[in-house]
PDB file of C-alpha atoms in Angstrom:
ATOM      1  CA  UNK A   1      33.007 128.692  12.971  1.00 61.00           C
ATOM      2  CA  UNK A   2      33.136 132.572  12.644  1.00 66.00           C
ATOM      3  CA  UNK A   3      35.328 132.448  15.837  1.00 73.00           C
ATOM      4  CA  UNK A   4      38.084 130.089  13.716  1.00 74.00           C
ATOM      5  CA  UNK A   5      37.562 132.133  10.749  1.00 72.00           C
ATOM      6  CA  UNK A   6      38.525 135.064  12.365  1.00 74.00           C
ATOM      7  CA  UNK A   7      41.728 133.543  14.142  1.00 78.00           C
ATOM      8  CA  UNK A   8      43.248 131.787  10.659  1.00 78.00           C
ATOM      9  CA  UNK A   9      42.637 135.056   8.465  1.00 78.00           C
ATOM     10  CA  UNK A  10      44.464 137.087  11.432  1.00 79.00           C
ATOM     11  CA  UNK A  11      47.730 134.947  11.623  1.00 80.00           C
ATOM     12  CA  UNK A  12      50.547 136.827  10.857  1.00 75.00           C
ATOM     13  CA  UNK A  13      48.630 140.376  11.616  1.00 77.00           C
ATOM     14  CA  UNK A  14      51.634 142.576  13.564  1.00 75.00           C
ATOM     15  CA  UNK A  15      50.067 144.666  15.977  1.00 75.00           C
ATOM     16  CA  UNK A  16      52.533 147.397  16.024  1.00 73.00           C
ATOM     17  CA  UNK A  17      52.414 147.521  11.821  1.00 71.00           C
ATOM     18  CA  UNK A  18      50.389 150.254  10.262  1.00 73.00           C
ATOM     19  CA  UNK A  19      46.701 149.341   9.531  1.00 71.00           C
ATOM     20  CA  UNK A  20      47.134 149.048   5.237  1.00 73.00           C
ATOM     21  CA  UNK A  21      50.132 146.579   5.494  1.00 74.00           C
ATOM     22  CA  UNK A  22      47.573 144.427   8.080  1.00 79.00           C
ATOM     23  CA  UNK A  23      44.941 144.810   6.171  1.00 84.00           C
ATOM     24  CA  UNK A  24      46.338 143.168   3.008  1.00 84.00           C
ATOM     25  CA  UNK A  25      48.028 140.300   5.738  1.00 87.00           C
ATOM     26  CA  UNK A  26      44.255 139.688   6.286  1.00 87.00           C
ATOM     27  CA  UNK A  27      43.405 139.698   2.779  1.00 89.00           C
ATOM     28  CA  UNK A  28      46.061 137.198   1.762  1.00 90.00           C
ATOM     29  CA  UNK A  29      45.237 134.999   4.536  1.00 91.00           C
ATOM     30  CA  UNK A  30      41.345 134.963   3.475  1.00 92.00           C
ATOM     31  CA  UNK A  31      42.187 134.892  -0.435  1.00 92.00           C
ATOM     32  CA  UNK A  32      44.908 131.681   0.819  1.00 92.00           C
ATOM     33  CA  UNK A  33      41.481 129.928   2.471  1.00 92.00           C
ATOM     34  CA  UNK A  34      39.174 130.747  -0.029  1.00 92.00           C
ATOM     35  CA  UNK A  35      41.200 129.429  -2.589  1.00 93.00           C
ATOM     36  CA  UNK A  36      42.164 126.380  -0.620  1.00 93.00           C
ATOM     37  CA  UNK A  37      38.655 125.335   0.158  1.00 93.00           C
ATOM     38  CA  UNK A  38      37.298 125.625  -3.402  1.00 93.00           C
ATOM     39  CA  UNK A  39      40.064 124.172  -5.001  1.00 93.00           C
ATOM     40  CA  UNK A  40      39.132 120.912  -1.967  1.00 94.00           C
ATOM     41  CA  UNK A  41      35.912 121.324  -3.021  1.00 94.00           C
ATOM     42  CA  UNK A  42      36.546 120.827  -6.845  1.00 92.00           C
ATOM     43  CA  UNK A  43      38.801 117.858  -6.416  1.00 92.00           C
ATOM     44  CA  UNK A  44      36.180 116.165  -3.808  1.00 94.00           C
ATOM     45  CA  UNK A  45      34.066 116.518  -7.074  1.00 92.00           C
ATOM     46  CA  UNK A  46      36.618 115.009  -9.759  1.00 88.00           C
ATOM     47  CA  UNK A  47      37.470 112.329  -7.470  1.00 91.00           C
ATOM     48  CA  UNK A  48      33.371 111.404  -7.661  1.00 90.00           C
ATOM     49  CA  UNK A  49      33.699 112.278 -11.598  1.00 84.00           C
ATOM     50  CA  UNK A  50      36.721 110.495 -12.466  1.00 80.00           C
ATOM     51  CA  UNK A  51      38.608 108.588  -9.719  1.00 82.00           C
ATOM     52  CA  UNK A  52      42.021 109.437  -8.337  1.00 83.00           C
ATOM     53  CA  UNK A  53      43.587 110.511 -11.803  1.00 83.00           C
ATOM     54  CA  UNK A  54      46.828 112.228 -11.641  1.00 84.00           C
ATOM     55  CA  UNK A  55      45.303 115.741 -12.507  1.00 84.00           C
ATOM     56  CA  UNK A  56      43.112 115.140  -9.529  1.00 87.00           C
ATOM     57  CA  UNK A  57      45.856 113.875  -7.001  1.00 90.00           C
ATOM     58  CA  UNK A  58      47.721 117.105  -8.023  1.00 90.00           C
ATOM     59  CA  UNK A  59      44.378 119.432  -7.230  1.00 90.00           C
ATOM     60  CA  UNK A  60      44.502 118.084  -4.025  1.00 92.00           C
ATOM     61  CA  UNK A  61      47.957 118.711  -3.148  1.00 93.00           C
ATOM     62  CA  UNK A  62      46.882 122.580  -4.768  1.00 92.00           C
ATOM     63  CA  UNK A  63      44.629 122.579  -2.509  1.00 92.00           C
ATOM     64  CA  UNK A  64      47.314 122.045   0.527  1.00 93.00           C
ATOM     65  CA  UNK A  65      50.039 124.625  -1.238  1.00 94.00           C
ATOM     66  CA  UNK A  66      47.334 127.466  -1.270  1.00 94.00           C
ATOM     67  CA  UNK A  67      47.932 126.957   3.084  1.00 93.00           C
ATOM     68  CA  UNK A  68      51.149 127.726   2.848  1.00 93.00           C
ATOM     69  CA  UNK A  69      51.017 131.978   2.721  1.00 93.00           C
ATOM     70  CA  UNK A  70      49.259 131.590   5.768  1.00 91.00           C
ATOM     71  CA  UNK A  71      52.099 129.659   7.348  1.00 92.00           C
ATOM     72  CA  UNK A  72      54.784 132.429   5.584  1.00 93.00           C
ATOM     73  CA  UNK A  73      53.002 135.381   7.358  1.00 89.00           C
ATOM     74  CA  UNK A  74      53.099 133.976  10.641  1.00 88.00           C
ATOM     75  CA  UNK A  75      56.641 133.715  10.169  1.00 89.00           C
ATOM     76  CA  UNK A  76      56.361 137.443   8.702  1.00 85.00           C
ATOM     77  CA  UNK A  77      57.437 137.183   5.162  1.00 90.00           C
ATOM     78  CA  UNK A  78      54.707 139.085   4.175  1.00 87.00           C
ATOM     79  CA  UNK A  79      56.184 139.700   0.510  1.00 90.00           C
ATOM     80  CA  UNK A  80      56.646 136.824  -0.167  1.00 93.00           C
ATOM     81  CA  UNK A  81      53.534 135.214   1.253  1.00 92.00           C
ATOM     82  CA  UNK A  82      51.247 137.359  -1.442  1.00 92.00           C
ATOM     83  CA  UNK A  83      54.194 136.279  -4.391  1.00 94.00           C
ATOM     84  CA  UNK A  84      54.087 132.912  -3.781  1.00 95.00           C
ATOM     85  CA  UNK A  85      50.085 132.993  -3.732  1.00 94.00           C
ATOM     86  CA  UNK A  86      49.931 134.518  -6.791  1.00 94.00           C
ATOM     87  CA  UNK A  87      52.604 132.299  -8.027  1.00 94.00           C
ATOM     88  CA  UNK A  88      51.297 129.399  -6.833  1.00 93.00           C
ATOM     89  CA  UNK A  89      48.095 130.129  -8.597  1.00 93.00           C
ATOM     90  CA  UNK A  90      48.986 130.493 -11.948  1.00 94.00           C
ATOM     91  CA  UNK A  91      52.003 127.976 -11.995  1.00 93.00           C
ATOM     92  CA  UNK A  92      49.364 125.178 -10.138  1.00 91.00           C
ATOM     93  CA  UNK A  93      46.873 125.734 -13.090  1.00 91.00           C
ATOM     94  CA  UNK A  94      49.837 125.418 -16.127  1.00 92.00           C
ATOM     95  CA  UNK A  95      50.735 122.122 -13.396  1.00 91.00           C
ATOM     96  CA  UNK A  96      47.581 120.766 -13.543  1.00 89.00           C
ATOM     97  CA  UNK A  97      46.690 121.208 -17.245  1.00 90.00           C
ATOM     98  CA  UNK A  98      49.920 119.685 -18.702  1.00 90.00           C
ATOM     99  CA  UNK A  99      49.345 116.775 -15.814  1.00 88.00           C
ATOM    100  CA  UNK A 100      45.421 116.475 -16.943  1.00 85.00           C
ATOM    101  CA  UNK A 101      46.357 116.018 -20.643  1.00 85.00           C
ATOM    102  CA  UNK A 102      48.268 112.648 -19.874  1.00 84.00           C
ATOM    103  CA  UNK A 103      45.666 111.296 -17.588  1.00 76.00           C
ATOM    104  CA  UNK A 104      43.152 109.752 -20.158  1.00 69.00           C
ATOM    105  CA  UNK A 105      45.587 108.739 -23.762  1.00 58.00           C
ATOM    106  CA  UNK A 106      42.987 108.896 -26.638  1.00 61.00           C
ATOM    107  CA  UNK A 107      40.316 110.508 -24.842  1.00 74.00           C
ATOM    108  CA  UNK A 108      40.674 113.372 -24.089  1.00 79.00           C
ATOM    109  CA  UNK A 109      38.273 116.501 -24.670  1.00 81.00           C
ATOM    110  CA  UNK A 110      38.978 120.306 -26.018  1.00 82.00           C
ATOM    111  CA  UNK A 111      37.324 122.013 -22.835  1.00 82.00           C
ATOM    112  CA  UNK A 112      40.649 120.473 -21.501  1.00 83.00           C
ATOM    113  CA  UNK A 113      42.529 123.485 -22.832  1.00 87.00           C
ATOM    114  CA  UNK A 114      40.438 125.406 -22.010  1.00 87.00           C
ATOM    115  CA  UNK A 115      38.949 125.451 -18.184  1.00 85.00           C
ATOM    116  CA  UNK A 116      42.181 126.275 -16.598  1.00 89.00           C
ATOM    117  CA  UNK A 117      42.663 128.761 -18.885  1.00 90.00           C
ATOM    118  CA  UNK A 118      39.754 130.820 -16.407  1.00 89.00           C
ATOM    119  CA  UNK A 119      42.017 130.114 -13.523  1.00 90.00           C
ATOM    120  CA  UNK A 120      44.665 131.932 -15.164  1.00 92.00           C
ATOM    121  CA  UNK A 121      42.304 134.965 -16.040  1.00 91.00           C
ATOM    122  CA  UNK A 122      41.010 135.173 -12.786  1.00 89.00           C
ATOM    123  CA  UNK A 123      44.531 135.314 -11.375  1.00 91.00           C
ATOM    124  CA  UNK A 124      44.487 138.494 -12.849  1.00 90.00           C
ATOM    125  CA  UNK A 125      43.260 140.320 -10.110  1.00 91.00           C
ATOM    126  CA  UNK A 126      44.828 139.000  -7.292  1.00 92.00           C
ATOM    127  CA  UNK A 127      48.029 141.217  -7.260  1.00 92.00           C
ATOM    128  CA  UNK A 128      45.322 144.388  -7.673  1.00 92.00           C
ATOM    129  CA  UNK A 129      43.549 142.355  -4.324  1.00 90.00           C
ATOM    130  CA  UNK A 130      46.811 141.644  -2.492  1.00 91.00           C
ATOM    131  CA  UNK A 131      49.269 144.696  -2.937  1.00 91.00           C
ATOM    132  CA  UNK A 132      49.101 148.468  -2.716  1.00 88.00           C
ATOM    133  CA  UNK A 133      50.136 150.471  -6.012  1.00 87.00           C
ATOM    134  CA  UNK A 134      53.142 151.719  -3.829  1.00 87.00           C
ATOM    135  CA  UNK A 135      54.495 148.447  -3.488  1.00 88.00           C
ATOM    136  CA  UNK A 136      55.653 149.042  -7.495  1.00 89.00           C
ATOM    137  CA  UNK A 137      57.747 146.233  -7.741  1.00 91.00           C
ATOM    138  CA  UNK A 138      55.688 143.524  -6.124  1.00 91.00           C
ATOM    139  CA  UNK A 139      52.679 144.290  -8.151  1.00 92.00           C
ATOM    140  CA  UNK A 140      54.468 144.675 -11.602  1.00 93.00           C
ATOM    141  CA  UNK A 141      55.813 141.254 -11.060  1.00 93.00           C
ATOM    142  CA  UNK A 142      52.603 139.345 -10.272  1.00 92.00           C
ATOM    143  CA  UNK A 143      50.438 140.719 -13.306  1.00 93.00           C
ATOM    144  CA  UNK A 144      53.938 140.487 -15.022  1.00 93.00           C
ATOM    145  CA  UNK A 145      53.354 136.854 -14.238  1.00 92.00           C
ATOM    146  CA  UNK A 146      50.088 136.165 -14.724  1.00 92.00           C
ATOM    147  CA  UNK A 147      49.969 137.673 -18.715  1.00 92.00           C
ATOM    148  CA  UNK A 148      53.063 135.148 -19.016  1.00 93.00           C
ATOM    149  CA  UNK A 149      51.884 132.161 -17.716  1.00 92.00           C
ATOM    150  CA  UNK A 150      48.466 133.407 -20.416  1.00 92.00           C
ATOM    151  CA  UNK A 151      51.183 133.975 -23.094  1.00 91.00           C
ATOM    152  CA  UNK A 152      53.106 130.883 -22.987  1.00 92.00           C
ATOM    153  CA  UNK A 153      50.099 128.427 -22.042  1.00 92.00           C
ATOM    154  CA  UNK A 154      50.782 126.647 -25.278  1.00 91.00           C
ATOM    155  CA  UNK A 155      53.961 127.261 -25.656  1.00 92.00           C
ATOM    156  CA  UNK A 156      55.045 125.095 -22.089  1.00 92.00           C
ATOM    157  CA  UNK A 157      51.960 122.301 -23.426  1.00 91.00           C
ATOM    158  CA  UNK A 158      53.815 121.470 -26.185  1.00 91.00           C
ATOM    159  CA  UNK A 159      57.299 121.977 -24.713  1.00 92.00           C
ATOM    160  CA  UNK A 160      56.055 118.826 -22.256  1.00 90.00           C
ATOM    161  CA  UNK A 161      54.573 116.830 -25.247  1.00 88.00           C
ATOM    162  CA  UNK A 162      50.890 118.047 -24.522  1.00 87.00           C
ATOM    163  CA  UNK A 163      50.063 120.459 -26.926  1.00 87.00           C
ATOM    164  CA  UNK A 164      47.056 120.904 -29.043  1.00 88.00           C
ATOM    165  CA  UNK A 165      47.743 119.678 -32.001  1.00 88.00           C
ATOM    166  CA  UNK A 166      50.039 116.915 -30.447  1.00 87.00           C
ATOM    167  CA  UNK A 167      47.409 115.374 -28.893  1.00 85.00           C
ATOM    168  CA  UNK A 168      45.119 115.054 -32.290  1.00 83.00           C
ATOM    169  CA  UNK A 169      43.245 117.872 -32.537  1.00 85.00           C
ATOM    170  CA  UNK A 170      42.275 120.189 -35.577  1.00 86.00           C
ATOM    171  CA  UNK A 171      40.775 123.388 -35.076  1.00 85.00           C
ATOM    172  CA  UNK A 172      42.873 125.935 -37.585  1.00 86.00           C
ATOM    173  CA  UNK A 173      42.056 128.730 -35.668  1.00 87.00           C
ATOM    174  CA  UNK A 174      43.166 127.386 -32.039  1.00 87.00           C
ATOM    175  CA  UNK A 175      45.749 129.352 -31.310  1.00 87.00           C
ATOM    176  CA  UNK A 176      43.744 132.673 -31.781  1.00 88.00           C
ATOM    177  CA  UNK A 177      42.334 131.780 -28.348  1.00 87.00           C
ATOM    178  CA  UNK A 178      45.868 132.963 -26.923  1.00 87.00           C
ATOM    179  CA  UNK A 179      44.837 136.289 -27.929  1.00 88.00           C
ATOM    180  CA  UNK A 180      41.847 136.430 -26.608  1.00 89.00           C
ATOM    181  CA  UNK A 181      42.863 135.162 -23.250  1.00 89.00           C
ATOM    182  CA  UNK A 182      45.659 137.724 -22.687  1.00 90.00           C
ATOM    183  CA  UNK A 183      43.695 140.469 -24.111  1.00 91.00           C
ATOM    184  CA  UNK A 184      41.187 139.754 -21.555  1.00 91.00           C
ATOM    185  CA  UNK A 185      44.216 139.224 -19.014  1.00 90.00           C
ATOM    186  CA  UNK A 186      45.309 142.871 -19.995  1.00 91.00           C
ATOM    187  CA  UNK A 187      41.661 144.287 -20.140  1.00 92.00           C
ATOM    188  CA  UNK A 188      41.245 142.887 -16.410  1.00 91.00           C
ATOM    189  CA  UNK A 189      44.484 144.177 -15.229  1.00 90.00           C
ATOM    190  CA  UNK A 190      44.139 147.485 -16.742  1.00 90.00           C
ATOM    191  CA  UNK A 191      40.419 147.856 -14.859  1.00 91.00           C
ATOM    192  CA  UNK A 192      41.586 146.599 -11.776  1.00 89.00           C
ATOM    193  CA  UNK A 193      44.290 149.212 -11.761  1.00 89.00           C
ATOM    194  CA  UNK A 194      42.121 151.747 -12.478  1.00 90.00           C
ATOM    195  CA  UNK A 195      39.662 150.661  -9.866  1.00 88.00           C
ATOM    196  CA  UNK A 196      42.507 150.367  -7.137  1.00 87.00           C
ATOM    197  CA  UNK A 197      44.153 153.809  -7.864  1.00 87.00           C
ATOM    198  CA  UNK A 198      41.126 155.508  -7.644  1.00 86.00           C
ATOM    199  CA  UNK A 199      39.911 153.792  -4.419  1.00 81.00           C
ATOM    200  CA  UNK A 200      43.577 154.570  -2.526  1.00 81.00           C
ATOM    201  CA  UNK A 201      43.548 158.081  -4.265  1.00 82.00           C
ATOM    202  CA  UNK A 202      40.208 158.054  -2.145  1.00 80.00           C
ATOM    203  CA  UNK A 203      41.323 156.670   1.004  1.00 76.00           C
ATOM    204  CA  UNK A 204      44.430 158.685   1.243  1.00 74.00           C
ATOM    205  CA  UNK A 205      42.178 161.807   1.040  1.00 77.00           C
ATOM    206  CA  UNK A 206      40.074 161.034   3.364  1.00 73.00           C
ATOM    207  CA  UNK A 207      43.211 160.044   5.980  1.00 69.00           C
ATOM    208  CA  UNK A 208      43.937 163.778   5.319  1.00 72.00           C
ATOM    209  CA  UNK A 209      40.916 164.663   6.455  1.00 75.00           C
ATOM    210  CA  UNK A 210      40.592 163.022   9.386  1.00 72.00           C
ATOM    211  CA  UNK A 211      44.608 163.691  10.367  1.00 73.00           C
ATOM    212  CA  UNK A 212      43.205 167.387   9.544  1.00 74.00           C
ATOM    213  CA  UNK A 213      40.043 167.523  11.707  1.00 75.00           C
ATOM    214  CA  UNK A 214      42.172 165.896  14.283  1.00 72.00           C
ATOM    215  CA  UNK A 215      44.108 169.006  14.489  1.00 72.00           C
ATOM    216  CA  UNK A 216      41.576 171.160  14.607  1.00 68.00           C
ATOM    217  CA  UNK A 217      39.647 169.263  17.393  1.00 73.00           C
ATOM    218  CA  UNK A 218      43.165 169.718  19.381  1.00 73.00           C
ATOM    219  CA  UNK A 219      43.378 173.104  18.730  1.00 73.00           C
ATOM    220  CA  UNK A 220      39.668 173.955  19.925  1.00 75.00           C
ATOM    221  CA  UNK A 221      40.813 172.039  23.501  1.00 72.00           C
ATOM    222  CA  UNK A 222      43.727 174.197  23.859  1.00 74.00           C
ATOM    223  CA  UNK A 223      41.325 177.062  22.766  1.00 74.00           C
ATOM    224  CA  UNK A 224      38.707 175.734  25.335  1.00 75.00           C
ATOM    225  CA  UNK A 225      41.068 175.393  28.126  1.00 75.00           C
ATOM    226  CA  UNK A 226      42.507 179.077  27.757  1.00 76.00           C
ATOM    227  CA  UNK A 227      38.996 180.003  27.743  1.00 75.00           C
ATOM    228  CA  UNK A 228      38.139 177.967  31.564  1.00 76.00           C
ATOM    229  CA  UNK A 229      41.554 179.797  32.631  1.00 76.00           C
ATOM    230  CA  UNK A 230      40.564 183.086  31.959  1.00 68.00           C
TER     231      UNK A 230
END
């Protein structure tokens, strides 16, 4: 089992390709099963709960999409292997929840706009997880993403016919939620930045140090060998 584990989360890895763009190959491929087996997991569950509903047939097929990064860095798009998780994560969730909201006409419950809602937040972090701060571009466009697909939650609902108050419900103070969600989107990016920035600002220091005690451990053999001549 560890044996397999090992060989699906290295797929991809390029052997001549400096260690940081492997490592975060191995970190997409791990995130791509993790996410893949608990999203299974969750729709094993709702099938038991509700039956094959539509929101749950589309989990399932989630379930097979999260897969395919693996199958894009074996073919070495690495970019785009970490977009499209990131992608696939957030627009899966907005997928699901419109799909959900059609599934059971006149009885449906509020949590329903609400539990993929903590997908979307949690999504937060996986450009932070899956790209390096250098890799600007990449990065600003998945959390770019991510506080859209919080921002406009409602917005695409009842685009598709499924909003809140469509559907029959009455809270006044609803769409105050949106506001806490991508202030907690923002508060998560914002940490995570700070967290990665200081762990590379770290790392990169201590690469200096080793590239400079490499040096000096070459310059005491040279030192060392003059020494045997004379």
């Amino acid at each position: 089992m560890v044996s397999a584990w090992y060989q699906l989360v290295q797929m991809g890895v390029d052997p001549d390709a400096p260690w940081q763009v492997n490592r975060h190959m191995v970190l997409c491929n791990a995130s791509a099963l993790i996410i893949s087996s608990v999203t299974f997991a969750i729709s094993l569950v709702s099938t038991i709960y509700f039956g094959l509903l539509t929101g749950v047939i589309a989990a399932w097929v989630a379930g097979l999409i999260f897969l395919i990064p693996i199958v894009l860095n074996v073919l070495g798009h690495r970019n785009a292997s970490r977009l499209f998780l990131i992608l696939s994560l957030n627009v899966g969730a907005l997928a699901i929840s419109v799909v959900d909201k059609f599934d059971t006409p006149g009885a449906l419950e509020e949590f329903q706009f609400f539990h993929l809602r903590a997908v979307l937040l949690g999504s937060s972090l996986f450009p932070f997880i899956l790209f390096r701060l250098t890799e600007r571009s990449l990065l600003m466009t998945g959390v770019a993403f991510n506080i859209l697909s919080l921002l406009f939650f409602d917005p695409i609902h009842e685009a598709l016919g499924a909003g809140y108050y469509q559907l029959g419900f009455q809270a006044p103070h609803y769409y105050f939620v949106n506001y806490i969600c991508v202030a907690m989107g923002l508060v998560l990016a914002g940490c995570s930045f700070f967290l990665k920035y200081s762990y590379e600002t770290a790392e990169s220091k201590n690469e200096s140090l080793i590239e400079t005690l490499n040096q000096a451990n070459q310059t005491i053999g040279k030192q060392k060998e003059m020494l045997a001549k004379e």
